[in-house]
Each structure stands twice: as C-alpha cells, then as structure tokens.
Short mmCIF file of C-alpha atoms in Angstrom, two decimals:
data_model
loop_
_atom_site.label_atom_id
_atom_site.label_comp_id
_atom_site.label_asym_id
_atom_site.label_seq_id
_atom_site.Cartn_x
_atom_site.Cartn_y
_atom_site.Cartn_z
CA MET A 310 -15.15 2.39 -27.48
CA ARG A 311 -11.63 1.77 -28.80
CA THR A 312 -8.90 0.96 -26.30
CA LEU A 313 -5.30 2.10 -26.47
CA SER A 314 -2.46 -0.33 -26.96
CA LYS A 315 0.08 -0.75 -24.16
CA ARG A 316 2.70 1.08 -26.23
CA ASN A 317 0.41 4.05 -26.86
CA ARG A 318 -0.57 4.22 -23.21
CA LEU A 319 3.08 4.34 -22.15
CA LEU A 320 3.77 7.04 -24.73
CA LEU A 321 0.83 9.15 -23.58
CA SER A 322 1.88 8.66 -19.96
CA ALA A 323 5.38 9.93 -20.76
CA VAL A 324 3.93 12.93 -22.60
CA GLY A 325 1.66 13.71 -19.66
CA LEU A 326 4.60 13.63 -17.23
CA PHE A 327 6.66 15.84 -19.53
CA VAL A 328 3.86 18.40 -19.73
CA PHE A 329 3.29 18.27 -15.97
CA PHE A 330 6.93 18.88 -15.03
CA GLY A 331 7.32 21.46 -17.81
CA ALA A 332 4.31 23.43 -16.57
CA TRP A 333 5.60 23.12 -13.00
CA GLU A 334 9.04 24.47 -13.99
CA ALA A 335 7.55 27.33 -15.99
CA SER A 336 5.19 28.29 -13.15
CA VAL A 337 8.07 28.63 -10.70
CA ARG A 338 10.37 30.47 -13.12
CA THR A 339 7.68 32.98 -14.08
CA GLY A 340 6.76 33.61 -10.46
CA PHE A 341 3.27 32.16 -10.75
CA LEU A 342 4.28 29.79 -7.95
CA PRO A 343 6.51 31.26 -5.19
CA SER A 344 9.98 29.69 -5.41
CA GLY A 345 10.35 29.85 -1.65
CA MET A 346 7.34 27.62 -1.15
CA VAL A 347 7.44 25.37 -4.22
CA PRO A 348 10.79 24.14 -5.60
CA ALA A 349 11.42 24.02 -9.32
CA PRO A 350 11.92 20.52 -10.75
CA SER A 351 15.36 21.59 -12.00
CA SER A 352 16.49 22.03 -8.38
CA LEU A 353 15.56 18.52 -7.32
CA TRP A 354 18.56 16.81 -8.91
CA GLN A 355 21.07 18.70 -6.78
CA ALA A 356 18.95 18.21 -3.66
CA TRP A 357 18.88 14.46 -4.34
CA LEU A 358 22.64 14.34 -4.91
CA ASP A 359 23.23 16.12 -1.60
CA GLU A 360 21.02 13.61 0.21
CA VAL A 361 22.79 10.69 -1.47
CA HIS A 362 26.29 12.01 -0.74
CA GLY A 363 25.33 12.54 2.89
CA GLY A 364 23.98 8.99 3.13
CA PHE A 365 20.57 10.25 4.28
CA TRP A 366 18.63 9.04 1.24
CA GLN A 367 19.89 5.46 1.36
CA GLN A 368 19.40 5.16 5.11
CA ALA A 369 15.88 6.60 4.96
CA ILE A 370 14.89 4.06 2.31
CA VAL A 371 16.33 1.16 4.30
CA ASP A 372 14.57 2.27 7.48
CA SER A 373 11.21 2.84 5.79
CA LEU A 374 11.39 -0.44 3.90
CA SER A 375 11.83 -2.29 7.18
CA HIS A 376 8.72 -0.64 8.67
CA TYR A 377 6.76 -0.97 5.45
CA SER A 378 7.59 -4.61 4.74
CA LEU A 379 6.83 -5.86 8.23
CA GLY A 380 3.67 -3.77 8.58
CA LEU A 381 2.45 -4.86 5.16
CA LEU A 382 3.09 -8.51 5.97
CA VAL A 383 1.38 -8.45 9.36
CA GLY A 384 -1.60 -6.35 8.26
CA SER A 385 -2.16 -8.33 5.06
CA ILE A 386 -1.99 -11.75 6.69
CA PHE A 387 -4.23 -10.98 9.65
CA GLY A 388 -6.65 -8.90 7.57
CA ALA A 389 -7.04 -11.56 4.90
CA LEU A 390 -7.35 -14.40 7.41
CA LEU A 391 -10.01 -12.64 9.47
CA GLY A 392 -11.88 -11.62 6.32
CA LEU A 393 -11.91 -15.22 5.10
CA LEU A 394 -13.08 -16.45 8.49
CA CYS A 395 -15.91 -13.90 8.75
CA GLY A 396 -16.98 -14.63 5.20
CA MET A 397 -17.12 -18.38 5.77
CA VAL A 398 -18.49 -18.62 9.33
CA ALA A 399 -21.73 -16.73 9.96
CA VAL A 400 -21.37 -16.93 13.76
CA VAL A 401 -17.94 -15.26 13.69
CA ASP A 402 -19.24 -12.67 11.24
CA GLY A 403 -22.10 -11.82 13.57
CA LEU A 404 -19.89 -11.63 16.66
CA LEU A 405 -17.39 -9.29 15.01
CA GLU A 406 -19.78 -7.13 13.00
CA GLY A 407 -20.22 -4.54 15.75
CA ILE A 408 -16.49 -4.41 16.51
CA VAL A 409 -15.66 -3.98 12.83
CA ARG A 410 -18.17 -1.16 12.41
CA LEU A 411 -16.75 0.53 15.51
CA LEU A 412 -13.05 0.34 14.62
CA ARG A 413 -13.10 0.59 10.83
CA PRO A 414 -13.68 4.38 10.62
CA VAL A 415 -10.71 5.10 12.91
CA PRO A 416 -7.80 6.25 10.67
CA GLY A 417 -4.31 4.88 11.08
CA LEU A 418 -3.03 8.27 12.23
CA ALA A 419 -5.33 8.12 15.27
CA TRP A 420 -3.43 5.05 16.49
CA VAL A 421 -0.10 6.91 16.66
CA PRO A 422 -0.48 7.93 20.36
CA PHE A 423 -1.19 4.32 21.30
CA ALA A 424 1.73 3.13 19.17
CA ILE A 425 4.00 5.43 21.19
CA LEU A 426 2.56 4.26 24.52
CA TRP A 427 2.58 0.56 23.67
CA PHE A 428 5.77 0.21 21.64
CA GLY A 429 7.75 3.43 22.09
CA LEU A 430 9.64 5.38 19.45
CA ASN A 431 10.92 2.41 17.50
CA THR A 432 10.28 0.20 14.50
CA ALA A 433 7.54 -1.75 16.26
CA GLY A 434 5.41 1.38 16.70
CA ALA A 435 5.74 2.37 13.04
CA THR A 436 5.01 -1.21 11.96
CA PHE A 437 1.85 -1.23 14.06
CA VAL A 438 0.46 1.93 12.42
CA ILE A 439 1.16 0.61 8.91
CA ALA A 440 -0.32 -2.79 9.75
CA ILE A 441 -3.54 -1.19 11.00
CA SER A 442 -3.94 0.76 7.76
CA VAL A 443 -3.32 -2.29 5.57
CA PHE A 444 -5.42 -4.61 7.73
CA TRP A 445 -8.82 -3.18 6.82
CA ILE A 446 -8.21 -3.15 3.08
CA ASN A 447 -7.34 -6.83 3.09
CA PHE A 448 -10.12 -7.68 5.53
CA TYR A 449 -12.85 -6.23 3.33
CA ALA A 450 -11.28 -7.54 0.12
CA ALA A 451 -11.19 -11.08 1.52
CA TYR A 452 -14.65 -10.78 3.05
CA ALA A 453 -16.23 -9.54 -0.18
CA ALA A 454 -14.41 -12.19 -2.22
CA VAL A 455 -15.74 -15.01 -0.01
CA ARG A 456 -19.27 -13.64 0.06
CA SER A 457 -19.33 -13.50 -3.74
CA VAL A 458 -18.54 -17.21 -4.16
CA ASP A 459 -21.40 -19.06 -5.85
CA PRO A 460 -23.17 -21.25 -3.22
CA GLU A 461 -23.45 -24.03 -5.79
CA PHE A 462 -19.69 -24.48 -5.57
CA TYR A 463 -20.07 -25.51 -1.91
CA GLU A 464 -22.72 -28.05 -2.84
CA LEU A 465 -20.51 -29.44 -5.57
CA ALA A 466 -17.54 -29.68 -3.19
CA ALA A 467 -19.69 -31.48 -0.59
CA ALA A 468 -20.82 -33.96 -3.23
CA PHE A 469 -17.18 -34.89 -3.82
CA GLY A 470 -16.41 -35.27 -0.10
CA HIS A 471 -15.10 -31.78 0.63
CA GLY A 472 -17.91 -30.47 2.79
CA SER A 473 -15.78 -29.80 5.88
CA PHE A 474 -14.50 -26.35 6.78
CA TRP A 475 -11.00 -27.10 5.53
CA GLY A 476 -12.34 -28.82 2.45
CA ARG A 477 -14.45 -25.80 1.54
CA LEU A 478 -11.55 -23.47 2.32
CA PHE A 479 -8.96 -25.14 0.10
CA LYS A 480 -11.19 -26.55 -2.63
CA VAL A 481 -13.66 -23.68 -3.05
CA VAL A 482 -12.98 -20.48 -1.13
CA LEU A 483 -9.29 -19.89 -1.83
CA PRO A 484 -9.41 -20.71 -5.57
CA ALA A 485 -12.65 -18.76 -6.16
CA SER A 486 -11.67 -15.74 -4.10
CA ALA A 487 -8.04 -15.56 -5.26
CA PRO A 488 -8.61 -12.62 -7.67
CA GLY A 489 -10.29 -10.59 -4.92
CA LEU A 490 -7.57 -11.45 -2.42
CA MET A 491 -4.85 -10.40 -4.84
CA ALA A 492 -6.67 -7.15 -5.57
CA GLY A 493 -6.79 -6.41 -1.85
CA LEU A 494 -3.10 -7.16 -1.45
CA ARG A 495 -2.25 -4.87 -4.36
CA THR A 496 -4.34 -2.04 -2.93
CA GLY A 497 -2.64 -2.58 0.41
CA LEU A 498 0.76 -2.00 -1.23
CA GLY A 499 -0.22 1.59 -1.96
CA GLN A 500 -1.97 2.15 1.34
CA GLY A 501 1.11 0.93 3.15
CA TRP A 502 3.29 3.60 1.53
CA MET A 503 0.67 6.24 2.27
CA SER A 504 0.86 5.22 5.93
CA VAL A 505 4.66 5.33 6.14
CA VAL A 506 4.74 9.11 6.67
CA ALA A 507 2.09 8.92 9.39
CA ALA A 508 3.91 6.03 11.04
CA GLU A 509 7.16 7.99 11.16
CA LEU A 510 5.69 11.32 12.27
CA PHE A 511 6.58 10.71 15.89
CA GLY A 512 10.33 10.44 15.32
CA VAL A 513 10.98 6.96 13.93
CA SER A 514 13.72 7.16 11.32
CA GLY A 515 12.78 6.80 7.67
CA ILE A 516 11.44 8.70 4.69
CA GLY A 517 8.63 10.33 6.67
CA ALA A 518 10.96 11.50 9.42
CA ARG A 519 13.40 12.91 6.88
CA MET A 520 10.55 14.79 5.18
CA MET A 521 9.49 16.30 8.49
CA GLN A 522 13.05 17.38 9.25
CA ALA A 523 13.38 19.01 5.84
CA SER A 524 10.02 20.78 6.12
CA SER A 525 10.98 22.24 9.49
CA LEU A 526 14.00 23.81 7.74
CA LEU A 527 11.83 24.94 4.78
CA ALA A 528 13.91 22.70 2.50
CA THR A 529 11.01 22.07 0.16
CA ASP A 530 13.25 20.61 -2.54
CA VAL A 531 14.31 17.84 -0.14
CA VAL A 532 10.68 17.23 0.81
CA VAL A 533 9.73 16.79 -2.85
CA VAL A 534 12.72 14.48 -3.41
CA TYR A 535 11.39 12.13 -0.75
CA MET A 536 7.83 12.44 -2.06
CA LEU A 537 9.06 11.31 -5.47
CA THR A 538 11.17 8.61 -3.83
CA MET A 539 8.10 7.20 -2.16
CA ALA A 540 6.17 7.31 -5.44
CA LEU A 541 8.95 5.43 -7.22
CA LEU A 542 9.17 2.83 -4.45
CA TYR A 543 5.44 2.24 -4.72
CA ALA A 544 5.70 1.94 -8.50
CA LEU A 545 8.48 -0.62 -8.09
CA THR A 546 6.62 -2.72 -5.51
CA ASP A 547 3.43 -2.59 -7.58
CA PHE A 548 5.35 -3.61 -10.71
CA LEU A 549 6.93 -6.59 -8.95
CA PHE A 550 3.63 -7.60 -7.38
CA GLY A 551 2.11 -7.59 -10.86
CA PHE A 552 4.41 -10.45 -11.83
CA VAL A 553 3.55 -12.39 -8.67
CA SER A 554 -0.16 -11.84 -9.21
CA SER A 555 0.05 -12.90 -12.86
CA TYR A 556 1.81 -16.11 -11.87
CA ILE A 557 -0.68 -17.00 -9.11
CA LEU A 558 -3.67 -16.18 -11.34
CA ARG A 559 -2.17 -17.73 -14.47
CA TRP A 560 -5.20 -20.03 -14.74
CA GLN A 561 -7.39 -17.03 -15.57
CA PRO A 562 -8.15 -16.51 -19.30
#
C-alpha cells in the first residue's frame, strides 16, 4: 500500500477542514441545523474578539494552563515511576495488582467531589483531577514498556556488572522502554486537556469554567470558541512534545 508524503497529508488535512467548516456553515444557513443551538463558523470570529477584548480569553488560558501543567507533571511522574517499579519488581506488582484493578475503572470525573472536600474550590483541586486522569495512562504505558523488555538484556547487563536494581534500571529498563514511556507521555498530553473541563466544572476558573458560564447563557458561539481554543492548545503542546520526543529518541533509526 502506497503512503502519502507529508506535504500531501497536510494538503488533504487542510481540504478536509475546509469541507468540514463549509458544510457546517451551509447547514446552519439553510436551517438544517438550528442557529439557536449550533453557531455558524462565521459567528465565531466576533465571539472570539469579544472574549479577547474583555480579557476573558487570555485569563482562561492562563488559569487552565496552570492547572493542566501541574496536573500533567504530577500525574506523569508518579504514574511512570509506579509503572516502572511494578514492571521491575514482582513483589510490588503483586501487592498493587488488586488496588490497581479496583481504582483504574474509576473515571477522573468521579473524583471531583473528593477534590472539593480535600482541596476546596482552588487550583489544587483541579490539579488533582487532571493528575488522576493522566496517572493511569502513564502507569500502564510504563508498565507495558518494562514488561516487554527482552530478558536477555538483563542477563547481559548482569554479565557486565550491572545486575543490581539501579544498574538494571539505568542500563536496561530506561533505554529499552523509552519509546513506550514517551508514547504514554504524549497520550497523557491529550488526556490532560480532556480532563481540564471536568476539573473546572465545580467553579475553578479556566477554560472549562468559562464554557460552563457561556452554556448557561446559551452563548453557544462562545462555547465553541473555547472548544477550538482547547483543541489548538493541545495541537501546540503535542507539536512541541514531538520535538522533545525526537531529540530524546534520536538514537532510533
């Protein structure tokens, strides 16, 4: 099967977006979609300008980035570390297996009441919800990456005097599992933005809170503006992470 060049993929992507927004605009203008419920794309520019002139858009981004960044950092670090530990140490894996199976199915939104009780209506509560959502992605990515390491690598490391836990960690596990760890981190970038709205549902300032305020006033154009804002922020963070990942994994062919 032939693959498309990067240039052709970008061109097709632009065409797809043009068709999507064109069909959306036409559907609203012809009445196929009710204008009171779905805003036309042509109305979004003015809605965005109003948010910018009022200072709401900039402040919402700053607030959400603070929750997102801290939650992503905490969830990624603890998730990856625990995943590495469970993958390397069978005793720890066995002890935590039941706890993991019990807590993993609980969605991040279910932790919102506890976030309010434990931290209150502040940045810490929103950070906690985001961290929980990111934690499991990185945990399983790290765990699977460690479990997939060829056992012969451990034997080879031991033969060269690196048979200790730290020797295996730095000489075998981290280099061999780096692609899996980076994939987990990249997936967590998207999951973190998906969790921002849930984390801000209970009144913490940010993009999610601004969306809820707009929806309560039936300002659907403002809601869509912040939906697109979140999509663009994710695209930007993913783009930047791509450079970081390429540099760390530059040894790959």
